[in-house]
Amino acid sequence: MLGITFVHLPGKEARGSHVEAVMGVTGPIRVVVAKPGLDGHDRGAKVIARALRDAGMEVIYTGLHQTPEQIVDTAIQEDADAIGLSILSGAHNTLFVKVLELLKDRDAETSRSSAAASSRRRTSRR
């Protein structure tokens, strides 16, 4: 399962122009793309990070095996507008919730969040 979740981090100076109506920022959107948990496959996260960068966003890729605490710390330190979580292990039910709880605990509570997921079914070849 590949789940990419974008969480807007409100309460910062406005930076965006073309996205101001959507996210309340002017300038490029800053997105932290992270691979939480023990999953060691990052091709999808890298593809998403590159697509976001090609679309004009600033992307901070954290690498593999990040804890929810590390992800939230990075998002706050980088003054990110959004967090993208790429999770193939199926642990999205707990990791996504943990990230949201940590954002709330650190006064970076989200005003809106959304999740999207897709999965590939493997078929055996005969």
PDB file of C-alpha atoms in Angstrom:
ATOM      1  CA  MET A   1       0.000   0.000   0.000  1.00  0.00           C
ATOM      2  CA  LEU A   2       1.320   3.400  -0.927  1.00  0.00           C
ATOM      3  CA  GLY A   3      -0.223   6.192   1.083  1.00  0.00           C
ATOM      4  CA  ILE A   4       0.705   9.795   0.527  1.00  0.00           C
ATOM      5  CA  THR A   5      -0.725  12.206   3.046  1.00  0.00           C
ATOM      6  CA  PHE A   6      -0.472  15.961   2.842  1.00  0.00           C
ATOM      7  CA  VAL A   7      -1.026  17.993   5.969  1.00  0.00           C
ATOM      8  CA  HIS A   8      -1.148  21.779   5.869  1.00  0.00           C
ATOM      9  CA  LEU A   9       0.733  23.444   8.723  1.00  0.00           C
ATOM     10  CA  PRO A  10      -1.087  26.739   9.439  1.00  0.00           C
ATOM     11  CA  GLY A  11      -0.126  29.745  11.540  1.00  0.00           C
ATOM     12  CA  LYS A  12       2.874  30.947   9.551  1.00  0.00           C
ATOM     13  CA  GLU A  13       3.578  34.040   7.489  1.00  0.00           C
ATOM     14  CA  ALA A  14       1.900  33.899   4.127  1.00  0.00           C
ATOM     15  CA  ARG A  15       4.286  33.029   1.281  1.00  0.00           C
ATOM     16  CA  GLY A  16       2.117  31.867  -1.643  1.00  0.00           C
ATOM     17  CA  SER A  17       0.451  33.667  -4.523  1.00  0.00           C
ATOM     18  CA  HIS A  18      -1.023  31.134  -6.936  1.00  0.00           C
ATOM     19  CA  VAL A  19      -1.794  28.803  -4.045  1.00  0.00           C
ATOM     20  CA  GLU A  20      -2.774  31.464  -1.530  1.00  0.00           C
ATOM     21  CA  ALA A  21      -6.473  30.755  -1.938  1.00  0.00           C
ATOM     22  CA  VAL A  22      -5.922  27.045  -1.363  1.00  0.00           C
ATOM     23  CA  MET A  23      -3.275  26.897   1.361  1.00  0.00           C
ATOM     24  CA  GLY A  24      -2.869  30.480   2.519  1.00  0.00           C
ATOM     25  CA  VAL A  25       0.775  30.732   1.422  1.00  0.00           C
ATOM     26  CA  THR A  26       2.641  32.827  -1.115  1.00  0.00           C
ATOM     27  CA  GLY A  27       5.620  31.601  -3.095  1.00  0.00           C
ATOM     28  CA  PRO A  28       6.562  27.968  -3.480  1.00  0.00           C
ATOM     29  CA  ILE A  29       4.896  25.447  -1.191  1.00  0.00           C
ATOM     30  CA  ARG A  30       7.419  23.728   1.107  1.00  0.00           C
ATOM     31  CA  VAL A  31       6.729  19.999   1.441  1.00  0.00           C
ATOM     32  CA  VAL A  32       8.470  17.486   3.699  1.00  0.00           C
ATOM     33  CA  VAL A  33       8.351  14.017   2.103  1.00  0.00           C
ATOM     34  CA  ALA A  34       9.080  11.265   4.602  1.00  0.00           C
ATOM     35  CA  LYS A  35       9.267   7.472   4.820  1.00  0.00           C
ATOM     36  CA  PRO A  36       8.137   6.551   8.339  1.00  0.00           C
ATOM     37  CA  GLY A  37       8.570   3.156   9.924  1.00  0.00           C
ATOM     38  CA  LEU A  38      10.671   0.211   8.892  1.00  0.00           C
ATOM     39  CA  ASP A  39       9.724   0.154   5.220  1.00  0.00           C
ATOM     40  CA  GLY A  40      12.867   0.232   3.103  1.00  0.00           C
ATOM     41  CA  HIS A  41      11.335   0.956  -0.307  1.00  0.00           C
ATOM     42  CA  ASP A  42      11.557   4.604  -1.288  1.00  0.00           C
ATOM     43  CA  ARG A  43      11.145   4.695  -5.057  1.00  0.00           C
ATOM     44  CA  GLY A  44       7.539   5.974  -4.819  1.00  0.00           C
ATOM     45  CA  ALA A  45       8.524   8.697  -2.347  1.00  0.00           C
ATOM     46  CA  LYS A  46      11.337   9.817  -4.632  1.00  0.00           C
ATOM     47  CA  VAL A  47       9.010   9.895  -7.641  1.00  0.00           C
ATOM     48  CA  ILE A  48       6.493  11.991  -5.703  1.00  0.00           C
ATOM     49  CA  ALA A  49       9.246  14.289  -4.397  1.00  0.00           C
ATOM     50  CA  ARG A  50      10.548  14.863  -7.916  1.00  0.00           C
ATOM     51  CA  ALA A  51       7.045  15.482  -9.309  1.00  0.00           C
ATOM     52  CA  LEU A  52       6.364  18.035  -6.571  1.00  0.00           C
ATOM     53  CA  ARG A  53       9.699  19.716  -7.251  1.00  0.00           C
ATOM     54  CA  ASP A  54       8.996  19.779 -10.987  1.00  0.00           C
ATOM     55  CA  ALA A  55       5.647  21.419 -10.174  1.00  0.00           C
ATOM     56  CA  GLY A  56       7.519  24.269  -8.486  1.00  0.00           C
ATOM     57  CA  MET A  57       7.391  23.175  -4.862  1.00  0.00           C
ATOM     58  CA  GLU A  58      10.328  23.105  -2.480  1.00  0.00           C
ATOM     59  CA  VAL A  59      10.787  19.511  -1.315  1.00  0.00           C
ATOM     60  CA  ILE A  60      12.659  18.311   1.755  1.00  0.00           C
ATOM     61  CA  TYR A  61      13.144  14.529   1.546  1.00  0.00           C
ATOM     62  CA  THR A  62      13.949  12.998   4.939  1.00  0.00           C
ATOM     63  CA  GLY A  63      15.049   9.578   3.774  1.00  0.00           C
ATOM     64  CA  LEU A  64      14.151   6.132   5.086  1.00  0.00           C
ATOM     65  CA  HIS A  65      13.184   4.893   8.548  1.00  0.00           C
ATOM     66  CA  GLN A  66      11.928   8.147  10.055  1.00  0.00           C
ATOM     67  CA  THR A  67       9.985   8.212  13.313  1.00  0.00           C
ATOM     68  CA  PRO A  68       6.869  10.366  13.570  1.00  0.00           C
ATOM     69  CA  GLU A  69       8.815  12.594  15.987  1.00  0.00           C
ATOM     70  CA  GLN A  70      11.602  13.116  13.455  1.00  0.00           C
ATOM     71  CA  ILE A  71       9.095  13.925  10.725  1.00  0.00           C
ATOM     72  CA  VAL A  72       7.269  16.522  12.815  1.00  0.00           C
ATOM     73  CA  ASP A  73      10.579  18.035  14.008  1.00  0.00           C
ATOM     74  CA  THR A  74      11.750  18.365  10.399  1.00  0.00           C
ATOM     75  CA  ALA A  75       8.465  19.930   9.280  1.00  0.00           C
ATOM     76  CA  ILE A  76       8.613  22.521  12.059  1.00  0.00           C
ATOM     77  CA  GLN A  77      12.323  23.273  11.568  1.00  0.00           C
ATOM     78  CA  GLU A  78      11.903  23.592   7.800  1.00  0.00           C
ATOM     79  CA  ASP A  79       8.782  25.765   8.164  1.00  0.00           C
ATOM     80  CA  ALA A  80       6.944  23.324   5.893  1.00  0.00           C
ATOM     81  CA  ASP A  81       3.515  23.958   4.457  1.00  0.00           C
ATOM     82  CA  ALA A  82       2.766  20.251   4.048  1.00  0.00           C
ATOM     83  CA  ILE A  83       3.969  16.794   5.002  1.00  0.00           C
ATOM     84  CA  GLY A  84       3.884  13.874   2.558  1.00  0.00           C
ATOM     85  CA  LEU A  85       4.086  10.407   4.091  1.00  0.00           C
ATOM     86  CA  SER A  86       4.904   7.457   1.872  1.00  0.00           C
ATOM     87  CA  ILE A  87       4.046   4.183   3.578  1.00  0.00           C
ATOM     88  CA  LEU A  88       4.147   0.784   1.887  1.00  0.00           C
ATOM     89  CA  SER A  89       4.146  -1.335   5.041  1.00  0.00           C
ATOM     90  CA  GLY A  90       0.467  -0.895   5.899  1.00  0.00           C
ATOM     91  CA  ALA A  91       1.315   0.977   9.104  1.00  0.00           C
ATOM     92  CA  HIS A  92      -0.392   4.138   7.847  1.00  0.00           C
ATOM     93  CA  ASN A  93      -3.288   3.613  10.275  1.00  0.00           C
ATOM     94  CA  THR A  94      -1.016   4.251  13.246  1.00  0.00           C
ATOM     95  CA  LEU A  95       1.772   6.413  11.788  1.00  0.00           C
ATOM     96  CA  PHE A  96      -0.527   9.000  10.196  1.00  0.00           C
ATOM     97  CA  VAL A  97      -2.470   9.373  13.451  1.00  0.00           C
ATOM     98  CA  LYS A  98       0.774   9.682  15.449  1.00  0.00           C
ATOM     99  CA  VAL A  99       2.050  12.472  13.166  1.00  0.00           C
ATOM    100  CA  LEU A 100      -1.240  14.359  13.572  1.00  0.00           C
ATOM    101  CA  GLU A 101      -1.124  13.930  17.367  1.00  0.00           C
ATOM    102  CA  LEU A 102       2.455  15.228  17.522  1.00  0.00           C
ATOM    103  CA  LEU A 103       1.562  18.242  15.374  1.00  0.00           C
ATOM    104  CA  LYS A 104      -1.269  19.029  17.775  1.00  0.00           C
ATOM    105  CA  ASP A 105       0.979  18.546  20.835  1.00  0.00           C
ATOM    106  CA  ARG A 106       3.553  20.935  19.377  1.00  0.00           C
ATOM    107  CA  ASP A 107       1.004  23.644  18.535  1.00  0.00           C
ATOM    108  CA  ALA A 108       1.266  22.990  14.806  1.00  0.00           C
ATOM    109  CA  GLU A 109      -2.208  21.486  14.634  1.00  0.00           C
ATOM    110  CA  THR A 110      -3.543  21.079  11.168  1.00  0.00           C
ATOM    111  CA  SER A 111      -6.468  23.005   9.821  1.00  0.00           C
ATOM    112  CA  ARG A 112      -7.171  20.304   7.256  1.00  0.00           C
ATOM    113  CA  SER A 113      -5.702  17.005   6.295  1.00  0.00           C
ATOM    114  CA  SER A 114      -6.310  14.440   3.644  1.00  0.00           C
ATOM    115  CA  ALA A 115      -5.048  11.014   2.779  1.00  0.00           C
ATOM    116  CA  ALA A 116      -4.856   9.163  -0.489  1.00  0.00           C
ATOM    117  CA  ALA A 117      -3.801   5.593  -0.975  1.00  0.00           C
ATOM    118  CA  SER A 118      -3.390   3.140  -3.763  1.00  0.00           C
ATOM    119  CA  SER A 119      -2.277  -0.423  -3.809  1.00  0.00           C
ATOM    120  CA  ARG A 120      -0.991  -2.747  -6.451  1.00  0.00           C
ATOM    121  CA  ARG A 121      -2.272  -6.271  -6.629  1.00  0.00           C
ATOM    122  CA  ARG A 122       0.262  -8.843  -7.577  1.00  0.00           C
ATOM    123  CA  THR A 123      -0.789 -11.545  -9.949  1.00  0.00           C
ATOM    124  CA  SER A 124       1.127 -14.733 -10.376  1.00  0.00           C
ATOM    125  CA  ARG A 125       2.511 -15.501 -13.791  1.00  0.00           C
ATOM    126  CA  ARG A 126       1.939 -18.966 -15.152  1.00  0.00           C
TER     127      ARG A 126
END
